[in-house]
Tab-separated table of N, CA and C in Angstrom:
chain	number	residue	atom	x	y	z
A	1	MET	N	96.415	115.042	98.791
A	1	MET	CA	97.625	114.297	99.126
A	1	MET	C	97.558	112.685	99.105
A	2	HIS	N	98.469	112.072	98.848
A	2	HIS	CA	98.563	110.682	98.493
A	2	HIS	C	99.754	110.226	99.263
A	3	LYS	N	99.493	109.136	100.230
A	3	LYS	CA	100.676	108.657	100.737
A	3	LYS	C	100.590	107.186	100.550
A	4	THR	N	102.217	106.930	100.283
A	4	THR	CA	102.624	105.419	99.807
A	4	THR	C	103.476	105.139	100.728
A	5	ILE	N	103.741	103.730	101.171
A	5	ILE	CA	104.793	103.357	101.765
A	5	ILE	C	105.298	102.233	100.744
A	6	ILE	N	106.607	102.352	100.673
A	6	ILE	CA	107.305	101.226	99.765
A	6	ILE	C	108.463	100.824	100.564
A	7	LEU	N	109.066	99.571	99.871
A	7	LEU	CA	110.524	99.399	100.376
A	7	LEU	C	111.575	99.497	99.399
A	8	SER	N	112.560	100.144	99.735
A	8	SER	CA	113.700	100.509	99.014
A	8	SER	C	114.937	99.791	99.127
A	9	LEU	N	116.086	100.106	98.449
A	9	LEU	CA	117.166	99.580	98.615
A	9	LEU	C	118.048	100.571	98.070
A	10	LEU	N	119.159	100.764	98.862
A	10	LEU	CA	120.075	101.828	98.549
A	10	LEU	C	121.719	100.750	98.845
A	11	ALA	N	122.662	101.253	97.665
A	11	ALA	CA	123.992	100.905	97.832
A	11	ALA	C	124.786	102.022	97.691
A	12	LEU	N	125.458	102.130	98.762
A	12	LEU	CA	126.528	103.358	98.611
A	12	LEU	C	127.721	102.869	98.993
A	13	THR	N	128.971	103.681	98.158
A	13	THR	CA	130.315	103.390	98.386
A	13	THR	C	130.695	104.816	98.917
A	14	SER	N	131.366	104.888	100.201
A	14	SER	CA	131.909	106.127	100.981
A	14	SER	C	133.405	106.296	100.229
A	15	ILE	N	133.907	107.569	100.252
A	15	ILE	CA	135.548	107.490	99.842
A	15	ILE	C	135.955	108.688	100.543
A	16	ARG	N	136.661	108.587	101.810
A	16	ARG	CA	137.165	109.379	102.375
A	16	ARG	C	138.347	110.126	101.489
A	17	GLY	N	138.047	111.724	101.902
A	17	GLY	CA	138.535	112.447	101.141
A	17	GLY	C	140.027	113.012	101.413
A	18	PHE	N	140.412	113.126	102.540
A	18	PHE	CA	141.636	113.289	103.344
A	18	PHE	C	141.984	112.291	104.486
A	19	SER	N	143.220	111.997	104.427
A	19	SER	CA	143.389	111.003	105.682
A	19	SER	C	142.652	111.580	107.050
A	20	GLN	N	143.015	113.023	107.146
A	20	GLN	CA	142.660	113.500	108.384
A	20	GLN	C	141.370	113.980	108.447
A	21	SER	N	140.679	113.972	107.253
A	21	SER	CA	139.290	114.950	106.745
A	21	SER	C	138.287	114.088	107.860
A	22	HIS	N	137.145	114.774	108.230
A	22	HIS	CA	136.020	113.948	108.639
A	22	HIS	C	134.723	114.345	107.671
A	23	PHE	N	135.221	114.231	106.421
A	23	PHE	CA	134.229	114.439	105.354
A	23	PHE	C	134.563	113.443	104.158
A	24	SER	N	133.324	112.733	103.693
A	24	SER	CA	133.660	111.725	102.807
A	24	SER	C	132.920	112.086	101.459
A	25	ALA	N	133.155	111.483	100.416
A	25	ALA	CA	132.175	111.625	99.374
A	25	ALA	C	131.656	110.366	99.099
A	26	THR	N	130.199	110.475	98.574
A	26	THR	CA	129.395	109.020	98.537
A	26	THR	C	128.694	108.779	96.890
A	27	ILE	N	128.945	107.849	96.616
A	27	ILE	CA	128.368	107.351	95.176
A	27	ILE	C	127.280	106.376	95.477
A	28	GLY	N	126.029	106.244	95.101
A	28	GLY	CA	125.362	105.283	95.325
A	28	GLY	C	124.432	105.192	94.313
A	29	LEU	N	123.448	103.982	94.043
A	29	LEU	CA	122.516	103.450	93.108
A	29	LEU	C	121.275	103.500	94.092
A	30	GLY	N	120.309	103.959	93.667
A	30	GLY	CA	118.935	104.158	94.513
A	30	GLY	C	117.729	103.581	93.645
A	31	TYR	N	116.909	103.713	94.220
A	31	TYR	CA	115.406	103.449	93.828
A	31	TYR	C	114.579	104.342	92.884
A	32	TYR	N	114.844	105.604	93.482
A	32	TYR	CA	114.094	106.595	92.611
A	32	TYR	C	115.195	107.389	91.574
A	33	GLU	N	116.057	107.037	91.798
A	33	GLU	CA	117.079	107.730	90.724
A	33	GLU	C	118.171	106.537	90.602
A	34	LEU	N	118.612	106.537	89.509
A	34	LEU	CA	119.687	105.839	89.027
A	34	LEU	C	121.196	105.752	89.518
A	35	LEU	N	121.203	107.233	89.860
A	35	LEU	CA	122.822	107.593	90.429
A	35	LEU	C	122.481	108.619	91.601
A	36	ASN	N	123.164	108.400	92.626
A	36	ASN	CA	123.278	109.783	93.456
A	36	ASN	C	124.657	109.977	93.790
A	37	ILE	N	124.953	111.159	94.249
A	37	ILE	CA	126.290	111.406	94.771
A	37	ILE	C	126.133	112.358	95.913
A	38	GLY	N	126.842	112.471	96.798
A	38	GLY	CA	126.823	113.267	97.719
A	38	GLY	C	127.927	113.473	98.433
A	39	THR	N	127.757	114.043	100.081
A	39	THR	CA	129.097	114.002	101.121
A	39	THR	C	128.434	113.919	102.380
A	40	GLU	N	129.193	113.330	102.994
A	40	GLU	CA	128.904	113.182	104.536
A	40	GLU	C	129.990	113.626	105.424
A	41	TRP	N	129.343	114.177	106.616
A	41	TRP	CA	130.242	114.781	107.413
A	41	TRP	C	130.338	113.732	108.791
A	42	HIS	N	131.422	113.227	109.306
A	42	HIS	CA	131.741	112.568	110.056
A	42	HIS	C	131.751	113.174	111.642
A	43	TYR	N	130.839	113.211	112.138
A	43	TYR	CA	131.367	114.200	113.300
A	43	TYR	C	131.679	113.519	114.504
A	44	SER	N	131.252	111.909	114.318
A	44	SER	CA	132.023	111.355	115.542
A	44	SER	C	132.378	109.825	114.370
A	45	GLU	N	132.985	108.990	115.445
A	45	GLU	CA	133.514	107.796	114.820
A	45	GLU	C	132.188	106.970	114.266
A	46	LYS	N	131.020	107.281	114.796
A	46	LYS	CA	130.059	106.163	114.397
A	46	LYS	C	128.732	107.059	113.911
A	47	SER	N	129.137	108.341	113.907
A	47	SER	CA	127.735	109.073	113.525
A	47	SER	C	128.165	109.880	112.545
A	48	SER	N	127.251	110.228	111.321
A	48	SER	CA	127.473	111.168	110.044
A	48	SER	C	126.114	111.928	109.864
A	49	VAL	N	126.138	112.785	109.181
A	49	VAL	CA	125.020	113.457	108.485
A	49	VAL	C	125.345	113.501	107.009
A	50	SER	N	124.670	113.718	106.028
A	50	SER	CA	124.415	113.734	104.822
A	50	SER	C	123.762	114.535	103.839
A	51	ILE	N	124.113	114.931	102.999
A	51	ILE	CA	123.617	115.601	101.554
A	51	ILE	C	123.844	114.828	100.354
A	52	PHE	N	122.788	114.887	99.537
A	52	PHE	CA	122.936	114.051	98.220
A	52	PHE	C	121.937	114.630	97.200
A	53	VAL	N	122.215	114.387	96.117
A	53	VAL	CA	121.610	114.695	94.625
A	53	VAL	C	121.442	113.181	93.788
A	54	GLY	N	120.350	113.258	92.919
A	54	GLY	CA	120.236	111.896	92.258
A	54	GLY	C	119.641	112.426	90.875
A	55	SER	N	120.134	111.705	90.051
A	55	SER	CA	119.420	111.806	88.885
A	55	SER	C	119.233	110.299	88.024
A	56	ASN	N	118.140	110.083	87.116
A	56	ASN	CA	118.120	108.939	86.517
A	56	ASN	C	118.948	108.844	85.045
A	57	LEU	N	119.498	110.107	84.822
A	57	LEU	CA	120.892	110.487	83.618
A	57	LEU	C	119.901	110.635	82.264
A	58	GLY	N	118.663	110.842	82.504
A	58	GLY	CA	118.006	110.951	81.043
A	58	GLY	C	117.859	109.571	80.545
A	59	ILE	N	117.831	108.222	80.819
A	59	ILE	CA	118.180	106.939	80.270
A	59	ILE	C	117.021	106.491	79.789
A	60	ASP	N	115.638	106.722	80.296
A	60	ASP	CA	114.587	106.424	79.728
A	60	ASP	C	113.891	107.485	79.273
A	61	ASP	N	112.206	107.415	78.986
A	61	ASP	CA	111.543	108.594	78.658
A	61	ASP	C	111.307	109.709	79.799
A	62	ALA	N	111.286	109.108	81.089
A	62	ALA	CA	111.180	109.979	82.200
A	62	ALA	C	112.464	110.612	82.607
A	63	THR	N	112.384	111.873	83.172
A	63	THR	CA	113.018	112.928	83.748
A	63	THR	C	113.113	112.534	85.423
A	64	VAL	N	113.754	111.991	86.218
A	64	VAL	CA	114.040	111.635	87.464
A	64	VAL	C	115.297	112.434	87.936
A	65	TRP	N	114.831	113.191	89.418
A	65	TRP	CA	115.973	113.705	90.097
A	65	TRP	C	115.542	114.006	91.359
A	66	SER	N	116.449	113.842	92.282
A	66	SER	CA	116.028	113.919	93.665
A	66	SER	C	117.228	114.614	94.713
A	67	VAL	N	116.875	115.132	95.820
A	67	VAL	CA	117.820	115.749	96.713
A	67	VAL	C	117.118	115.376	98.232
A	68	GLY	N	118.308	115.245	98.675
A	68	GLY	CA	117.964	114.560	100.461
A	68	GLY	C	119.054	114.818	101.176
A	69	ALA	N	118.816	114.782	102.583
A	69	ALA	CA	119.505	114.774	103.663
A	69	ALA	C	119.350	113.600	104.523
A	70	GLY	N	120.412	113.253	105.178
A	70	GLY	CA	120.140	111.949	105.996
A	70	GLY	C	120.969	112.009	107.478
A	71	PHE	N	120.812	111.203	108.187
A	71	PHE	CA	121.430	110.883	109.587
A	71	PHE	C	121.797	109.231	109.647
A	72	ASN	N	123.178	109.021	109.714
A	72	ASN	CA	123.662	107.653	109.561
A	72	ASN	C	124.309	107.551	110.825
A	73	GLN	N	123.917	106.436	111.396
A	73	GLN	CA	124.507	105.802	112.554
A	73	GLN	C	125.224	104.349	112.319
A	74	VAL	N	126.332	103.983	112.721
A	74	VAL	CA	126.736	102.804	112.620
A	74	VAL	C	127.429	102.110	113.915
A	75	PHE	N	126.887	100.965	114.452
A	75	PHE	CA	127.126	100.501	115.594
A	75	PHE	C	128.649	100.174	115.609
A	76	PRO	N	129.217	100.095	116.794
A	76	PRO	CA	130.633	99.989	116.907
A	76	PRO	C	130.763	98.579	117.088
A	77	LYS	N	129.838	97.750	117.532
A	77	LYS	CA	130.148	96.452	117.443
A	77	LYS	C	129.776	95.517	116.423
A	78	LYS	N	130.734	94.805	115.822
A	78	LYS	CA	130.985	94.180	114.390
A	78	LYS	C	130.147	92.704	114.833
A	79	ILE	N	129.443	92.396	113.463
A	79	ILE	CA	128.769	91.234	113.273
A	79	ILE	C	129.698	90.220	112.472
A	80	LEU	N	129.953	89.036	112.452
A	80	LEU	CA	130.623	88.353	111.289
A	80	LEU	C	131.772	89.030	111.236
A	81	LYS	N	132.368	89.387	112.356
A	81	LYS	CA	133.780	90.159	112.324
A	81	LYS	C	134.391	91.165	111.519
A	82	THR	N	133.378	91.521	110.379
A	82	THR	CA	133.928	92.481	109.567
A	82	THR	C	132.902	93.451	109.180
A	83	ILE	N	131.689	93.055	109.524
A	83	ILE	CA	130.297	94.112	109.176
A	83	ILE	C	129.826	94.902	110.516
A	84	ASN	N	129.686	96.002	110.139
A	84	ASN	CA	128.877	96.982	111.260
A	84	ASN	C	127.500	97.339	110.818
A	85	PRO	N	126.565	96.745	111.688
A	85	PRO	CA	125.281	97.162	111.521
A	85	PRO	C	124.995	98.823	111.881
A	86	GLY	N	123.794	99.163	111.376
A	86	GLY	CA	123.127	100.383	111.696
A	86	GLY	C	122.297	100.721	111.179
A	87	TYR	N	121.927	102.150	111.190
A	87	TYR	CA	120.583	102.771	110.492
A	87	TYR	C	120.786	104.083	109.783
A	88	THR	N	119.943	104.259	108.842
A	88	THR	CA	119.887	105.808	108.277
A	88	THR	C	118.259	106.343	108.259
A	89	ILE	N	118.367	107.447	108.466
A	89	ILE	CA	117.066	108.207	108.680
A	89	ILE	C	117.440	109.433	107.800
A	90	SER	N	116.531	109.450	107.108
A	90	SER	CA	116.825	110.605	105.924
A	90	SER	C	115.636	110.972	105.478
A	91	LEU	N	115.401	112.301	104.705
A	91	LEU	CA	114.427	112.908	104.043
A	91	LEU	C	114.540	113.279	102.481
A	92	LEU	N	113.886	112.785	101.756
A	92	LEU	CA	114.261	113.005	100.223
A	92	LEU	C	113.028	113.705	99.521
A	93	TYR	N	113.521	114.719	98.781
A	93	TYR	CA	112.397	115.211	97.750
A	93	TYR	C	112.669	114.827	96.484
A	94	TRP	N	112.013	114.180	95.647
A	94	TRP	CA	112.132	113.586	94.266
A	94	TRP	C	110.975	113.921	93.274
A	95	ARG	N	111.473	114.126	92.108
A	95	ARG	CA	110.503	114.528	91.004
A	95	ARG	C	110.705	113.583	89.861
A	96	HIS	N	109.645	112.981	89.163
A	96	HIS	CA	109.613	112.549	88.310
A	96	HIS	C	108.330	113.032	87.147
A	97	GLU	N	108.931	113.165	86.109
A	97	GLU	CA	108.395	113.705	84.802
A	97	GLU	C	108.350	112.986	83.499
A	98	ASP	N	107.284	112.668	82.973
A	98	ASP	CA	107.461	111.909	81.580
A	98	ASP	C	106.296	112.645	80.760
A	99	ASP	N	106.155	112.094	79.487
A	99	ASP	CA	105.064	112.820	78.609
A	99	ASP	C	103.719	112.708	79.155
A	100	LEU	N	103.314	111.882	80.283
A	100	LEU	CA	101.946	111.623	80.484
A	100	LEU	C	101.730	112.325	81.935
A	101	TYR	N	102.695	112.081	82.953
A	101	TYR	CA	102.559	112.591	84.359
A	101	TYR	C	103.643	113.443	84.947
A	102	LEU	N	103.528	114.315	85.809
A	102	LEU	CA	104.323	114.743	86.960
A	102	LEU	C	104.208	114.824	88.199
A	103	PHE	N	104.764	114.181	88.856
A	103	PHE	CA	105.061	113.688	90.313
A	103	PHE	C	106.137	114.426	91.040
A	104	GLU	N	105.835	114.894	92.149
A	104	GLU	CA	106.861	115.466	92.983
A	104	GLU	C	106.100	114.824	94.520
A	105	ASN	N	107.144	114.305	95.301
A	105	ASN	CA	106.728	113.554	96.394
A	105	ASN	C	108.033	113.754	97.460
A	106	ILE	N	107.716	113.713	98.516
A	106	ILE	CA	108.528	114.127	99.769
A	106	ILE	C	108.761	112.675	100.482
A	107	SER	N	109.731	111.974	100.806
A	107	SER	CA	109.821	110.863	101.305
A	107	SER	C	110.664	110.762	102.819
A	108	LEU	N	110.089	110.129	103.757
A	108	LEU	CA	111.044	109.716	105.014
A	108	LEU	C	111.059	108.374	104.673
A	109	GLN	N	112.647	108.224	104.876
A	109	GLN	CA	113.327	106.955	104.642
A	109	GLN	C	113.937	106.330	106.071
A	110	LEU	N	113.412	105.422	106.490
A	110	LEU	CA	113.840	104.540	107.798
A	110	LEU	C	114.432	103.217	107.233
A	111	MET	N	115.782	103.225	106.947
A	111	MET	CA	116.387	102.133	106.761
A	111	MET	C	117.514	101.542	107.577
A	112	PRO	N	117.529	100.119	108.105
A	112	PRO	CA	118.653	99.548	108.606
A	112	PRO	C	119.487	99.333	107.784
A	113	SER	N	121.043	99.450	108.240
A	113	SER	CA	122.205	99.173	107.194
A	113	SER	C	123.136	98.295	107.665
A	114	ILE	N	123.980	97.736	106.731
A	114	ILE	CA	125.231	97.136	107.030
A	114	ILE	C	126.442	97.995	106.456
A	115	SER	N	127.364	97.896	106.924
A	115	SER	CA	128.446	98.476	106.419
A	115	SER	C	129.818	97.416	106.578
A	116	TYR	N	130.647	97.953	105.423
A	116	TYR	CA	131.998	96.875	105.609
A	116	TYR	C	132.986	97.948	105.133
A	117	THR	N	134.118	97.971	105.865
A	117	THR	CA	135.320	98.591	105.365
A	117	THR	C	136.226	98.102	104.882
A	118	ILE	N	136.490	98.416	103.693
A	118	ILE	CA	137.560	97.722	102.540
A	118	ILE	C	138.976	97.871	103.002
A	119	ASN	N	139.088	99.277	103.281
A	119	ASN	CA	140.353	99.679	103.669
A	119	ASN	C	140.104	101.326	104.572
A	120	ASN	N	141.228	101.782	104.770
A	120	ASN	CA	140.998	102.969	105.655
A	120	ASN	C	140.288	104.338	104.653
A	121	ARG	N	140.389	103.983	103.384
A	121	ARG	CA	139.272	105.289	102.296
A	121	ARG	C	138.274	105.133	101.863
A	122	PHE	N	137.839	103.355	101.764
A	122	PHE	CA	136.826	102.914	101.048
A	122	PHE	C	135.797	101.983	102.064
A	123	THR	N	134.766	102.418	102.312
A	123	THR	CA	133.766	101.645	102.964
A	123	THR	C	132.424	101.415	102.004
A	124	THR	N	131.780	100.135	102.134
A	124	THR	CA	130.358	100.250	101.385
A	124	THR	C	129.468	99.948	102.375
A	125	ARG	N	128.384	100.406	101.941
A	125	ARG	CA	127.185	100.251	102.862
A	125	ARG	C	125.748	100.061	102.105
A	126	LEU	N	125.432	98.858	102.748
A	126	LEU	CA	123.696	98.622	102.051
A	126	LEU	C	122.766	98.608	102.874
A	127	GLU	N	121.857	99.813	102.184
A	127	GLU	CA	120.575	100.122	102.885
A	127	GLU	C	119.144	99.513	102.630
A	128	ALA	N	118.504	98.966	103.270
A	128	ALA	CA	117.167	98.523	102.887
A	128	ALA	C	116.035	98.634	103.868
A	129	GLY	N	115.020	99.609	103.384
A	129	GLY	CA	114.068	99.574	104.383
A	129	GLY	C	112.566	100.278	103.877
A	130	VAL	N	112.180	101.028	104.509
A	130	VAL	CA	110.738	101.503	104.115
A	130	VAL	C	110.738	103.032	103.853
A	131	ASN	N	110.049	103.520	102.639
A	131	ASN	CA	110.003	104.735	102.498
A	131	ASN	C	108.661	105.034	102.803
A	132	ILE	N	108.304	105.996	103.348
A	132	ILE	CA	106.909	106.764	103.934
A	132	ILE	C	106.760	108.061	102.889
A	133	SER	N	105.813	108.187	101.868
A	133	SER	CA	106.030	109.114	100.885
A	133	SER	C	104.507	109.980	101.008
A	134	ASP	N	104.471	111.124	100.422
A	134	ASP	CA	103.582	111.702	100.353
A	134	ASP	C	103.761	112.632	99.092
A	135	SER	N	102.648	112.868	98.242
A	135	SER	CA	102.487	113.447	97.127
A	135	SER	C	102.373	114.931	97.313
A	136	ILE	N	103.210	115.917	96.826
A	136	ILE	CA	103.223	117.202	96.839
A	136	ILE	C	102.243	117.754	95.487
A	137	VAL	N	102.761	117.057	94.361
A	137	VAL	CA	101.925	117.195	93.135
A	137	VAL	C	101.871	115.902	92.377
A	138	SER	N	100.785	115.776	91.986
A	138	SER	CA	100.659	114.555	91.026
A	138	SER	C	99.532	115.058	90.103
A	139	GLU	N	99.956	115.174	88.888
A	139	GLU	CA	99.363	115.846	87.771
A	139	GLU	C	99.449	114.773	86.575
A	140	ARG	N	98.357	114.850	85.854
A	140	ARG	CA	98.043	113.853	84.566
A	140	ARG	C	98.154	114.906	83.527
A	141	LYS	N	99.218	114.982	82.365
A	141	LYS	CA	99.388	115.709	81.530
A	141	LYS	C	98.388	115.690	80.289
A	142	GLN	N	98.127	114.645	79.836
A	142	GLN	CA	97.147	114.471	78.859
A	142	GLN	C	95.791	114.376	79.217
A	143	GLN	N	95.053	114.776	78.231
A	143	GLN	CA	93.552	114.968	78.626
A	143	GLN	C	92.666	114.047	77.657
A	144	GLU	N	93.201	113.273	76.876
A	144	GLU	CA	92.559	112.173	76.119
A	144	GLU	C	92.842	110.801	76.803
A	145	ILE	N	91.793	110.118	76.841
A	145	ILE	CA	91.536	108.641	77.225
A	145	ILE	C	91.726	107.774	75.808
A	146	GLY	N	92.619	106.793	75.653
A	146	GLY	CA	92.610	106.047	74.581
A	146	GLY	C	91.568	105.008	74.611
A	147	GLY	N	90.958	104.574	73.382
A	147	GLY	CA	90.070	103.662	73.386
A	147	GLY	C	90.453	102.405	73.065
A	148	TYR	N	89.209	101.394	72.896
A	148	TYR	CA	89.756	99.967	72.318
A	148	TYR	C	89.506	100.194	70.839
């Protein structure tokens, strides 16, 4: 098992599905995946739980995908009159495979966040923090070592 700690950054946009709904759809950009989508259940005015999946969409030679769940808390007191601080704690499983390597990892993400409500239907949230990761699978596929 190999443990790593890295910094991460995630930008999310939340779209409320229906005016009376406690659910919202999320679209985001992440570190491990290029794009992620998910849903959040807002069980109170300041707290929500989320599930999400992500992929790099096959843009480079590697295949990356992830799945995760998280708890999000937004503090009601605003800073700078428009921005709500908060935090997110989430658990993320991610897989990275290319011609040479296969990695499967699990990460605990601890991220302070700030959110900005654009209107009643759109909110943008920026999260940055620490990922504490552990390798489940770390496999080198090629058996040859290139020489000089």
